[in-house]
mmCIF file of N, CA and C in Angstrom:
data_model
loop_
_atom_site.group_PDB
_atom_site.id
_atom_site.type_symbol
_atom_site.label_atom_id
_atom_site.label_comp_id
_atom_site.label_asym_id
_atom_site.label_seq_id
_atom_site.Cartn_x
_atom_site.Cartn_y
_atom_site.Cartn_z
ATOM 1 N N MET A 1 -66.269 86.896 145.253
ATOM 2 C CA MET A 1 -66.791 85.750 146.086
ATOM 3 C C MET A 1 -67.173 86.263 147.316
ATOM 4 N N MET A 2 -68.284 85.742 147.875
ATOM 5 C CA MET A 2 -68.817 86.178 149.161
ATOM 6 C C MET A 2 -67.909 86.044 150.282
ATOM 7 N N LYS A 3 -67.931 86.943 151.259
ATOM 8 C CA LYS A 3 -67.198 86.730 152.498
ATOM 9 C C LYS A 3 -68.121 86.445 153.631
ATOM 10 N N ILE A 4 -67.791 85.333 154.429
ATOM 11 C CA ILE A 4 -68.594 85.037 155.623
ATOM 12 C C ILE A 4 -67.599 84.993 156.754
ATOM 13 N N ASN A 5 -68.005 85.835 157.808
ATOM 14 C CA ASN A 5 -67.133 85.826 159.038
ATOM 15 C C ASN A 5 -67.807 85.034 160.124
ATOM 16 N N PHE A 6 -67.099 84.300 160.921
ATOM 17 C CA PHE A 6 -67.555 83.641 162.121
ATOM 18 C C PHE A 6 -66.896 84.198 163.478
ATOM 19 N N VAL A 7 -67.808 84.982 164.228
ATOM 20 C CA VAL A 7 -67.123 85.454 165.450
ATOM 21 C C VAL A 7 -67.594 84.554 166.555
ATOM 22 N N CYS A 8 -66.613 83.963 167.235
ATOM 23 C CA CYS A 8 -66.851 82.984 168.199
ATOM 24 C C CYS A 8 -66.255 83.223 169.514
ATOM 25 N N VAL A 9 -67.028 83.296 170.536
ATOM 26 C CA VAL A 9 -66.339 83.514 171.833
ATOM 27 C C VAL A 9 -65.869 82.109 172.421
ATOM 28 N N GLY A 10 -64.506 82.071 172.532
ATOM 29 C CA GLY A 10 -63.923 80.844 173.201
ATOM 30 C C GLY A 10 -63.228 80.040 171.965
ATOM 31 N N ASN A 11 -62.397 79.234 172.314
ATOM 32 C CA ASN A 11 -61.729 78.464 171.145
ATOM 33 C C ASN A 11 -62.105 77.021 171.267
ATOM 34 N N LEU A 12 -61.796 76.228 170.222
ATOM 35 C CA LEU A 12 -61.923 74.985 170.187
ATOM 36 C C LEU A 12 -60.638 74.210 170.728
ATOM 37 N N LYS A 13 -60.897 73.726 172.128
ATOM 38 C CA LYS A 13 -59.862 73.118 172.814
ATOM 39 C C LYS A 13 -59.802 71.611 172.373
ATOM 40 N N GLU A 14 -60.714 70.902 171.928
ATOM 41 C CA GLU A 14 -60.585 69.594 171.594
ATOM 42 C C GLU A 14 -60.265 69.364 170.275
ATOM 43 N N LYS A 15 -59.238 68.285 169.941
ATOM 44 C CA LYS A 15 -58.898 68.039 168.659
ATOM 45 C C LYS A 15 -59.995 67.593 167.524
ATOM 46 N N PHE A 16 -60.916 66.977 168.143
ATOM 47 C CA PHE A 16 -62.159 66.595 167.171
ATOM 48 C C PHE A 16 -62.901 67.808 166.745
ATOM 49 N N PHE A 17 -63.064 68.814 167.526
ATOM 50 C CA PHE A 17 -63.814 70.046 167.171
ATOM 51 C C PHE A 17 -62.998 70.715 166.113
ATOM 52 N N GLU A 18 -61.602 70.951 166.426
ATOM 53 C CA GLU A 18 -60.602 71.419 165.463
ATOM 54 C C GLU A 18 -60.829 70.929 164.085
ATOM 55 N N GLU A 19 -60.779 69.694 164.063
ATOM 56 C CA GLU A 19 -60.790 68.842 162.767
ATOM 57 C C GLU A 19 -62.007 68.914 162.132
ATOM 58 N N GLY A 20 -63.228 68.932 162.825
ATOM 59 C CA GLY A 20 -64.536 69.252 162.237
ATOM 60 C C GLY A 20 -64.649 70.587 161.635
ATOM 61 N N ALA A 21 -64.243 71.603 162.361
ATOM 62 C CA ALA A 21 -64.310 72.983 161.896
ATOM 63 C C ALA A 21 -63.400 73.091 160.605
ATOM 64 N N ALA A 22 -62.237 72.437 160.677
ATOM 65 C CA ALA A 22 -61.340 72.672 159.504
ATOM 66 C C ALA A 22 -61.939 71.987 158.391
ATOM 67 N N GLU A 23 -62.671 70.911 158.491
ATOM 68 C CA GLU A 23 -63.013 70.222 157.308
ATOM 69 C C GLU A 23 -64.192 71.116 156.671
ATOM 70 N N TYR A 24 -65.087 71.711 157.361
ATOM 71 C CA TYR A 24 -66.219 72.494 156.773
ATOM 72 C C TYR A 24 -65.568 73.801 156.210
ATOM 73 N N LEU A 25 -64.552 74.290 156.947
ATOM 74 C CA LEU A 25 -63.964 75.551 156.353
ATOM 75 C C LEU A 25 -63.281 75.319 154.972
ATOM 76 N N LYS A 26 -62.822 74.083 154.955
ATOM 77 C CA LYS A 26 -62.116 73.618 153.753
ATOM 78 C C LYS A 26 -63.192 73.432 152.654
ATOM 79 N N ARG A 27 -64.237 72.665 152.942
ATOM 80 C CA ARG A 27 -65.385 72.693 151.946
ATOM 81 C C ARG A 27 -65.955 73.872 151.584
ATOM 82 N N LEU A 28 -66.056 74.846 152.562
ATOM 83 C CA LEU A 28 -66.666 76.196 152.197
ATOM 84 C C LEU A 28 -65.794 77.022 151.359
ATOM 85 N N SER A 29 -64.535 76.723 151.184
ATOM 86 C CA SER A 29 -63.670 77.613 150.421
ATOM 87 C C SER A 29 -63.913 77.478 148.983
ATOM 88 N N ARG A 30 -64.616 76.616 148.361
ATOM 89 C CA ARG A 30 -64.900 76.762 147.104
ATOM 90 C C ARG A 30 -66.186 77.572 146.825
ATOM 91 N N PHE A 31 -66.823 77.971 147.857
ATOM 92 C CA PHE A 31 -67.922 78.855 147.583
ATOM 93 C C PHE A 31 -67.879 80.252 148.158
ATOM 94 N N CYS A 32 -66.967 80.401 149.222
ATOM 95 C CA CYS A 32 -66.817 81.871 149.760
ATOM 96 C C CYS A 32 -65.546 81.960 150.482
ATOM 97 N N LYS A 33 -65.065 83.094 150.801
ATOM 98 C CA LYS A 33 -64.039 83.334 151.715
ATOM 99 C C LYS A 33 -64.605 83.471 153.032
ATOM 100 N N THR A 34 -63.791 82.707 154.109
ATOM 101 C CA THR A 34 -64.301 82.577 155.438
ATOM 102 C C THR A 34 -63.191 83.357 156.310
ATOM 103 N N GLU A 35 -63.626 83.807 157.439
ATOM 104 C CA GLU A 35 -62.689 84.278 158.536
ATOM 105 C C GLU A 35 -63.250 83.746 159.970
ATOM 106 N N VAL A 36 -62.552 83.073 160.654
ATOM 107 C CA VAL A 36 -63.072 82.718 162.006
ATOM 108 C C VAL A 36 -62.296 83.703 163.049
ATOM 109 N N ARG A 37 -62.923 84.477 163.804
ATOM 110 C CA ARG A 37 -62.252 85.206 164.837
ATOM 111 C C ARG A 37 -62.741 84.687 166.205
ATOM 112 N N GLU A 38 -61.707 84.063 166.924
ATOM 113 C CA GLU A 38 -62.056 83.636 168.211
ATOM 114 C C GLU A 38 -61.684 84.707 169.338
ATOM 115 N N LEU A 39 -62.619 84.938 170.131
ATOM 116 C CA LEU A 39 -62.445 85.988 171.169
ATOM 117 C C LEU A 39 -62.437 85.306 172.543
ATOM 118 N N PRO A 40 -61.761 85.932 173.532
ATOM 119 C CA PRO A 40 -61.591 85.324 174.722
ATOM 120 C C PRO A 40 -62.861 85.331 175.567
ATOM 121 N N GLU A 41 -63.070 84.254 176.348
ATOM 122 C CA GLU A 41 -64.215 84.226 177.211
ATOM 123 C C GLU A 41 -64.040 85.045 178.476
ATOM 124 N N LYS A 42 -65.033 85.773 178.909
ATOM 125 C CA LYS A 42 -64.857 86.634 180.088
ATOM 126 C C LYS A 42 -65.823 85.958 181.224
ATOM 127 N N LYS A 43 -66.004 86.780 182.181
ATOM 128 C CA LYS A 43 -66.943 86.076 183.302
ATOM 129 C C LYS A 43 -68.331 86.231 182.971
ATOM 130 N N ASN A 44 -68.670 87.161 182.149
ATOM 131 C CA ASN A 44 -70.143 87.278 181.764
ATOM 132 C C ASN A 44 -70.270 87.904 180.287
ATOM 133 N N PRO A 45 -71.362 87.773 179.784
ATOM 134 C CA PRO A 45 -71.493 88.359 178.243
ATOM 135 C C PRO A 45 -71.332 89.774 178.099
ATOM 136 N N ASP A 46 -71.562 90.543 179.102
ATOM 137 C CA ASP A 46 -71.368 92.019 179.067
ATOM 138 C C ASP A 46 -70.040 92.330 178.915
ATOM 139 N N GLU A 47 -69.123 91.685 179.470
ATOM 140 C CA GLU A 47 -67.714 91.912 179.412
ATOM 141 C C GLU A 47 -67.120 91.406 177.936
ATOM 142 N N GLU A 48 -67.800 90.436 177.431
ATOM 143 C CA GLU A 48 -67.445 90.109 176.087
ATOM 144 C C GLU A 48 -67.989 90.865 174.999
ATOM 145 N N ALA A 49 -68.905 91.774 175.214
ATOM 146 C CA ALA A 49 -69.869 92.396 174.247
ATOM 147 C C ALA A 49 -68.885 93.425 173.365
ATOM 148 N N GLU A 50 -68.152 94.210 174.006
ATOM 149 C CA GLU A 50 -67.292 95.123 173.236
ATOM 150 C C GLU A 50 -66.476 94.436 172.114
ATOM 151 N N SER A 51 -65.752 93.340 172.539
ATOM 152 C CA SER A 51 -64.863 92.764 171.636
ATOM 153 C C SER A 51 -65.651 92.255 170.441
ATOM 154 N N ILE A 52 -66.809 91.595 170.742
ATOM 155 C CA ILE A 52 -67.959 91.180 169.705
ATOM 156 C C ILE A 52 -68.197 92.356 168.796
ATOM 157 N N LEU A 53 -68.729 93.350 169.322
ATOM 158 C CA LEU A 53 -69.376 94.536 168.600
ATOM 159 C C LEU A 53 -68.334 95.107 167.518
ATOM 160 N N HIS A 54 -66.901 95.089 168.148
ATOM 161 C CA HIS A 54 -65.751 95.525 167.227
ATOM 162 C C HIS A 54 -65.477 94.688 166.101
ATOM 163 N N SER A 55 -66.010 93.401 166.018
ATOM 164 C CA SER A 55 -65.658 92.232 165.130
ATOM 165 C C SER A 55 -66.724 92.127 164.130
ATOM 166 N N LEU A 56 -67.816 92.932 164.193
ATOM 167 C CA LEU A 56 -68.937 92.786 163.353
ATOM 168 C C LEU A 56 -68.740 93.323 162.048
ATOM 169 N N ARG A 57 -69.140 92.757 160.834
ATOM 170 C CA ARG A 57 -69.032 93.420 159.575
ATOM 171 C C ARG A 57 -70.313 92.880 158.748
ATOM 172 N N GLY A 58 -70.774 93.729 157.885
ATOM 173 C CA GLY A 58 -71.766 93.317 157.034
ATOM 174 C C GLY A 58 -73.129 92.967 157.846
ATOM 175 N N LYS A 59 -73.859 92.139 157.246
ATOM 176 C CA LYS A 59 -75.005 91.468 157.805
ATOM 177 C C LYS A 59 -74.744 90.726 159.053
ATOM 178 N N VAL A 60 -75.384 90.951 160.144
ATOM 179 C CA VAL A 60 -74.983 90.203 161.404
ATOM 180 C C VAL A 60 -76.146 89.163 161.779
ATOM 181 N N ILE A 61 -75.872 87.942 161.934
ATOM 182 C CA ILE A 61 -76.735 87.040 162.471
ATOM 183 C C ILE A 61 -76.162 86.446 163.698
ATOM 184 N N ALA A 62 -76.736 86.573 164.633
ATOM 185 C CA ALA A 62 -76.369 86.103 166.057
ATOM 186 C C ALA A 62 -77.111 84.907 166.450
ATOM 187 N N LEU A 63 -76.540 83.805 166.838
ATOM 188 C CA LEU A 63 -77.254 82.681 167.320
ATOM 189 C C LEU A 63 -77.716 82.870 168.737
ATOM 190 N N ALA A 64 -79.044 82.661 168.965
ATOM 191 C CA ALA A 64 -79.550 82.896 170.306
ATOM 192 C C ALA A 64 -80.863 81.903 170.276
ATOM 193 N N VAL A 65 -81.056 81.281 171.355
ATOM 194 C CA VAL A 65 -82.141 80.391 171.594
ATOM 195 C C VAL A 65 -83.456 81.037 171.285
ATOM 196 N N GLU A 66 -83.584 82.300 171.451
ATOM 197 C CA GLU A 66 -84.829 83.095 171.160
ATOM 198 C C GLU A 66 -84.970 83.364 169.828
ATOM 199 N N GLY A 67 -84.091 83.102 168.857
ATOM 200 C CA GLY A 67 -84.129 83.582 167.608
ATOM 201 C C GLY A 67 -85.066 82.884 166.725
ATOM 202 N N LYS A 68 -85.177 83.271 165.446
ATOM 203 C CA LYS A 68 -85.996 82.683 164.496
ATOM 204 C C LYS A 68 -85.452 81.356 164.162
ATOM 205 N N LYS A 69 -86.257 80.313 163.967
ATOM 206 C CA LYS A 69 -85.893 79.093 163.454
ATOM 207 C C LYS A 69 -86.178 79.113 161.962
ATOM 208 N N ARG A 70 -85.308 78.436 161.187
ATOM 209 C CA ARG A 70 -85.386 78.301 159.700
ATOM 210 C C ARG A 70 -85.228 76.805 159.282
ATOM 211 N N SER A 71 -85.740 76.559 158.094
ATOM 212 C CA SER A 71 -85.403 75.321 157.519
ATOM 213 C C SER A 71 -84.015 75.454 156.899
ATOM 214 N N SER A 72 -83.465 74.365 156.452
ATOM 215 C CA SER A 72 -82.277 74.445 155.695
ATOM 216 C C SER A 72 -82.321 75.230 154.432
ATOM 217 N N GLU A 73 -83.604 75.019 153.694
ATOM 218 C CA GLU A 73 -83.855 75.606 152.543
ATOM 219 C C GLU A 73 -83.940 77.037 152.603
ATOM 220 N N GLU A 74 -84.667 77.584 153.747
ATOM 221 C CA GLU A 74 -84.860 78.961 154.042
ATOM 222 C C GLU A 74 -83.556 79.600 154.305
ATOM 223 N N PHE A 75 -82.699 78.964 155.127
ATOM 224 C CA PHE A 75 -81.330 79.451 155.409
ATOM 225 C C PHE A 75 -80.558 79.481 154.183
ATOM 226 N N ALA A 76 -80.648 78.536 153.245
ATOM 227 C CA ALA A 76 -79.945 78.762 151.899
ATOM 228 C C ALA A 76 -80.377 79.949 151.073
ATOM 229 N N ARG A 77 -81.646 80.008 151.192
ATOM 230 C CA ARG A 77 -82.263 81.233 150.267
ATOM 231 C C ARG A 77 -81.702 82.670 150.928
ATOM 232 N N GLU A 78 -81.562 82.776 152.227
ATOM 233 C CA GLU A 78 -81.079 83.760 152.855
ATOM 234 C C GLU A 78 -79.570 84.085 152.495
ATOM 235 N N ILE A 79 -78.749 83.064 152.466
ATOM 236 C CA ILE A 79 -77.277 83.269 152.164
ATOM 237 C C ILE A 79 -77.281 83.583 150.669
ATOM 238 N N ALA A 80 -78.079 83.032 149.772
ATOM 239 C CA ALA A 80 -78.058 83.395 148.414
ATOM 240 C C ALA A 80 -78.429 84.781 148.236
ATOM 241 N N HIS A 81 -79.594 85.274 148.963
ATOM 242 C CA HIS A 81 -79.830 86.679 148.805
ATOM 243 C C HIS A 81 -78.693 87.584 149.235
ATOM 244 N N CYS A 82 -77.954 87.311 150.416
ATOM 245 C CA CYS A 82 -76.824 88.080 150.622
ATOM 246 C C CYS A 82 -75.802 88.020 149.672
ATOM 247 N N ALA A 83 -75.481 86.803 149.066
ATOM 248 C CA ALA A 83 -74.446 86.820 147.916
ATOM 249 C C ALA A 83 -74.975 87.493 146.747
ATOM 250 N N ASP A 84 -76.277 87.396 146.467
ATOM 251 C CA ASP A 84 -76.656 88.303 145.070
ATOM 252 C C ASP A 84 -76.516 89.816 145.428
ATOM 253 N N ARG A 85 -76.499 90.264 146.617
ATOM 254 C CA ARG A 85 -76.456 91.639 146.983
ATOM 255 C C ARG A 85 -74.957 91.997 147.118
ATOM 256 N N GLY A 86 -74.026 91.107 147.150
ATOM 257 C CA GLY A 86 -72.570 91.334 147.266
ATOM 258 C C GLY A 86 -72.261 91.648 148.910
ATOM 259 N N GLU A 87 -73.143 91.132 149.800
ATOM 260 C CA GLU A 87 -73.131 91.553 151.174
ATOM 261 C C GLU A 87 -72.166 90.636 151.928
ATOM 262 N N GLU A 88 -71.365 91.180 152.792
ATOM 263 C CA GLU A 88 -70.611 90.307 153.609
ATOM 264 C C GLU A 88 -71.444 89.807 154.796
ATOM 265 N N LEU A 89 -71.238 88.849 155.428
ATOM 266 C CA LEU A 89 -72.225 88.152 156.374
ATOM 267 C C LEU A 89 -71.375 87.699 157.573
ATOM 268 N N THR A 90 -71.837 87.950 158.835
ATOM 269 C CA THR A 90 -71.144 87.676 160.021
ATOM 270 C C THR A 90 -72.083 86.920 160.883
ATOM 271 N N PHE A 91 -71.698 85.779 161.363
ATOM 272 C CA PHE A 91 -72.369 84.898 162.342
ATOM 273 C C PHE A 91 -71.638 85.151 163.576
ATOM 274 N N VAL A 92 -72.459 85.177 164.756
ATOM 275 C CA VAL A 92 -71.857 85.295 166.130
ATOM 276 C C VAL A 92 -72.367 84.149 166.790
ATOM 277 N N ILE A 93 -71.462 83.596 167.644
ATOM 278 C CA ILE A 93 -71.644 82.547 168.456
ATOM 279 C C ILE A 93 -71.122 82.940 169.935
ATOM 280 N N GLY A 94 -72.069 83.073 170.900
ATOM 281 C CA GLY A 94 -71.602 83.622 172.219
ATOM 282 C C GLY A 94 -70.881 82.338 173.043
ATOM 283 N N SER A 95 -70.532 82.832 174.096
ATOM 284 C CA SER A 95 -69.921 81.841 175.064
ATOM 285 C C SER A 95 -70.973 80.937 175.728
ATOM 286 N N SER A 96 -70.691 80.132 176.593
ATOM 287 C CA SER A 96 -71.584 79.344 177.359
ATOM 288 C C SER A 96 -72.556 79.987 178.174
ATOM 289 N N GLU A 97 -72.215 81.357 178.327
ATOM 290 C CA GLU A 97 -73.061 82.326 179.024
ATOM 291 C C GLU A 97 -74.063 82.919 178.204
ATOM 292 N N GLY A 98 -74.062 82.797 176.943
ATOM 293 C CA GLY A 98 -74.852 83.443 175.955
ATOM 294 C C GLY A 98 -74.176 84.764 175.401
ATOM 295 N N LEU A 99 -75.170 85.631 174.935
ATOM 296 C CA LEU A 99 -74.840 86.892 174.260
ATOM 297 C C LEU A 99 -75.365 88.086 175.024
ATOM 298 N N ALA A 100 -74.599 89.169 175.237
ATOM 299 C CA ALA A 100 -75.207 90.338 175.942
ATOM 300 C C ALA A 100 -76.259 90.943 175.073
ATOM 301 N N GLN A 101 -77.241 91.520 175.788
ATOM 302 C CA GLN A 101 -78.333 92.054 175.062
ATOM 303 C C GLN A 101 -77.836 93.133 173.930
ATOM 304 N N LYS A 102 -76.832 93.788 174.194
ATOM 305 C CA LYS A 102 -76.433 94.943 173.135
ATOM 306 C C LYS A 102 -75.790 94.193 171.941
ATOM 307 N N VAL A 103 -75.294 93.105 171.977
ATOM 308 C CA VAL A 103 -74.923 92.184 170.901
ATOM 309 C C VAL A 103 -76.233 91.832 170.132
ATOM 310 N N LYS A 104 -77.259 91.336 170.798
ATOM 311 C CA LYS A 104 -78.350 90.956 170.172
ATOM 312 C C LYS A 104 -79.161 92.075 169.523
ATOM 313 N N ASP A 105 -79.065 93.215 170.159
ATOM 314 C CA ASP A 105 -79.743 94.425 169.506
ATOM 315 C C ASP A 105 -78.924 94.873 168.308
ATOM 316 N N ARG A 106 -77.759 94.750 168.356
ATOM 317 C CA ARG A 106 -77.000 95.134 167.124
ATOM 318 C C ARG A 106 -77.206 94.070 165.986
ATOM 319 N N ALA A 107 -77.424 92.863 166.144
ATOM 320 C CA ALA A 107 -77.633 91.938 165.107
ATOM 321 C C ALA A 107 -78.862 92.219 164.284
ATOM 322 N N ASP A 108 -78.691 91.936 162.948
ATOM 323 C CA ASP A 108 -79.691 92.072 162.154
ATOM 324 C C ASP A 108 -80.774 91.089 162.161
ATOM 325 N N GLU A 109 -80.340 89.864 162.735
ATOM 326 C CA GLU A 109 -81.189 88.822 162.854
ATOM 327 C C GLU A 109 -80.651 88.021 163.956
ATOM 328 N N LEU A 110 -81.622 87.404 164.732
ATOM 329 C CA LEU A 110 -81.253 86.364 165.759
ATOM 330 C C LEU A 110 -81.775 84.977 165.239
ATOM 331 N N LEU A 111 -80.933 84.075 165.127
ATOM 332 C CA LEU A 111 -81.221 82.764 164.569
ATOM 333 C C LEU A 111 -81.100 81.665 165.630
ATOM 334 N N SER A 112 -82.063 80.811 165.599
ATOM 335 C CA SER A 112 -82.053 79.589 166.521
ATOM 336 C C SER A 112 -82.044 78.326 165.856
ATOM 337 N N PHE A 113 -81.114 77.402 166.259
ATOM 338 C CA PHE A 113 -81.241 76.123 165.618
ATOM 339 C C PHE A 113 -82.110 75.134 166.373
ATOM 340 N N SER A 114 -82.488 75.468 167.582
ATOM 341 C CA SER A 114 -83.319 74.626 168.420
ATOM 342 C C SER A 114 -83.735 75.394 169.680
ATOM 343 N N ASP A 115 -84.659 74.704 170.282
ATOM 344 C CA ASP A 115 -85.082 75.252 171.689
ATOM 345 C C ASP A 115 -84.189 74.470 172.649
ATOM 346 N N MET A 116 -83.449 73.526 172.154
ATOM 347 C CA MET A 116 -82.319 72.883 173.040
ATOM 348 C C MET A 116 -81.033 73.802 173.035
ATOM 349 N N THR A 117 -80.274 73.659 174.166
ATOM 350 C CA THR A 117 -79.088 74.392 174.296
ATOM 351 C C THR A 117 -77.962 73.407 173.969
ATOM 352 N N PHE A 118 -76.898 73.927 173.130
ATOM 353 C CA PHE A 118 -75.843 73.237 172.627
ATOM 354 C C PHE A 118 -74.725 73.846 173.225
ATOM 355 N N PRO A 119 -73.539 73.003 173.420
ATOM 356 C CA PRO A 119 -72.243 73.610 173.774
ATOM 357 C C PRO A 119 -71.801 74.549 172.699
ATOM 358 N N HIS A 120 -71.179 75.624 173.040
ATOM 359 C CA HIS A 120 -70.825 76.647 172.041
ATOM 360 C C HIS A 120 -69.819 76.113 171.123
ATOM 361 N N ARG A 121 -68.933 75.213 171.518
ATOM 362 C CA ARG A 121 -67.942 74.464 170.653
ATOM 363 C C ARG A 121 -68.497 73.794 169.561
ATOM 364 N N LEU A 122 -69.595 72.928 170.007
ATOM 365 C CA LEU A 122 -70.289 72.085 169.076
ATOM 366 C C LEU A 122 -71.168 72.923 168.205
ATOM 367 N N MET A 123 -71.735 74.024 168.658
ATOM 368 C CA MET A 123 -72.520 74.723 167.863
ATOM 369 C C MET A 123 -71.823 75.259 166.696
ATOM 370 N N ARG A 124 -70.372 75.599 166.860
ATOM 371 C CA ARG A 124 -69.753 76.231 165.720
ATOM 372 C C ARG A 124 -69.589 75.137 164.683
ATOM 373 N N ILE A 125 -69.427 73.922 165.006
ATOM 374 C CA ILE A 125 -69.365 72.723 163.954
ATOM 375 C C ILE A 125 -70.831 72.813 163.153
ATOM 376 N N ILE A 126 -71.812 72.641 164.083
ATOM 377 C CA ILE A 126 -73.266 72.763 163.372
ATOM 378 C C ILE A 126 -73.437 73.862 162.591
ATOM 379 N N LEU A 127 -73.102 75.000 162.969
ATOM 380 C CA LEU A 127 -73.363 76.253 162.129
ATOM 381 C C LEU A 127 -72.463 76.115 160.720
ATOM 382 N N LEU A 128 -71.252 75.670 160.912
ATOM 383 C CA LEU A 128 -70.219 75.530 159.649
ATOM 384 C C LEU A 128 -70.994 74.538 158.737
ATOM 385 N N GLU A 129 -71.459 73.418 159.189
ATOM 386 C CA GLU A 129 -72.133 72.474 158.430
ATOM 387 C C GLU A 129 -73.255 73.058 157.744
ATOM 388 N N GLN A 130 -74.233 73.782 158.401
ATOM 389 C CA GLN A 130 -75.352 74.414 157.918
ATOM 390 C C GLN A 130 -75.074 75.284 156.830
ATOM 391 N N VAL A 131 -74.069 76.144 157.081
ATOM 392 C CA VAL A 131 -73.642 77.121 155.948
ATOM 393 C C VAL A 131 -73.218 76.376 154.685
ATOM 394 N N TYR A 132 -72.438 75.321 154.979
ATOM 395 C CA TYR A 132 -71.982 74.380 153.777
ATOM 396 C C TYR A 132 -73.216 73.865 153.015
ATOM 397 N N ARG A 133 -74.019 73.328 153.917
ATOM 398 C CA ARG A 133 -75.163 72.715 153.312
ATOM 399 C C ARG A 133 -76.066 73.717 152.465
ATOM 400 N N ALA A 134 -76.222 75.077 153.072
ATOM 401 C CA ALA A 134 -76.883 76.088 152.308
ATOM 402 C C ALA A 134 -76.125 76.304 150.866
ATOM 403 N N PHE A 135 -75.045 76.327 150.907
ATOM 404 C CA PHE A 135 -74.228 76.450 149.454
ATOM 405 C C PHE A 135 -74.495 75.211 148.704
ATOM 406 N N MET A 136 -74.573 74.076 149.360
ATOM 407 C CA MET A 136 -74.654 72.881 148.422
ATOM 408 C C MET A 136 -76.191 73.020 147.896
ATOM 409 N N ILE A 137 -77.218 73.330 148.700
ATOM 410 C CA ILE A 137 -78.546 73.493 148.233
ATOM 411 C C ILE A 137 -78.598 74.534 147.156
ATOM 412 N N ASN A 138 -77.985 75.666 147.331
ATOM 413 C CA ASN A 138 -77.873 76.602 146.254
ATOM 414 C C ASN A 138 -77.327 76.205 144.950
ATOM 415 N N ALA A 139 -76.368 75.237 145.150
ATOM 416 C CA ALA A 139 -75.563 74.679 143.920
ATOM 417 C C ALA A 139 -76.357 73.605 143.262
ATOM 418 N N GLY A 140 -77.489 73.150 144.000
ATOM 419 C CA GLY A 140 -78.402 72.061 143.303
ATOM 420 C C GLY A 140 -77.756 70.662 143.584
ATOM 421 N N ALA A 141 -76.788 70.580 144.559
ATOM 422 C CA ALA A 141 -76.219 69.291 144.917
ATOM 423 C C ALA A 141 -77.179 68.385 145.748
ATOM 424 N N LYS A 142 -76.845 67.126 145.778
ATOM 425 C CA LYS A 142 -77.715 66.173 146.529
ATOM 426 C C LYS A 142 -77.359 66.168 147.903
ATOM 427 N N TYR A 143 -76.135 66.711 148.455
ATOM 428 C CA TYR A 143 -75.567 66.623 149.744
ATOM 429 C C TYR A 143 -76.693 66.737 150.913
ATOM 430 N N HIS A 144 -77.548 67.673 150.693
ATOM 431 C CA HIS A 144 -78.500 68.108 151.718
ATOM 432 C C HIS A 144 -79.602 67.167 151.932
ATOM 433 N N LYS A 145 -79.878 66.113 151.137
ATOM 434 C CA LYS A 145 -80.945 65.285 151.264
ATOM 435 C C LYS A 145 -80.576 64.064 152.398
#
């Protein structure tokens, strides 16, 4: 079974974010093993970089506004490709200050969901939903429509 890691700077303080994340992690459990690693927020991204870099495993996709935009179907194909190769996958979500350049440089891919900026706590829910959607697309389910 594929393993997907989520490295997130900061924690989910609000109950509604916690519940949303828990729901999508539960849904994902039928498709993959997941691990969420919450790292403490620091004063700037450079201070957060070392703990992020030590948490990375397998193929690394960092969320960054300047990253590549993908459709849900393209994203699903990428996840399927990783699963077919037996590759572990790690997604990185930085703090409200973003990611240090050395984390971006280490990533195998930078992924952007929009030109807009989202709060990093909400972005975690959006990412979890899109990963779940990708598995549903790959399973041929109607959820994604």
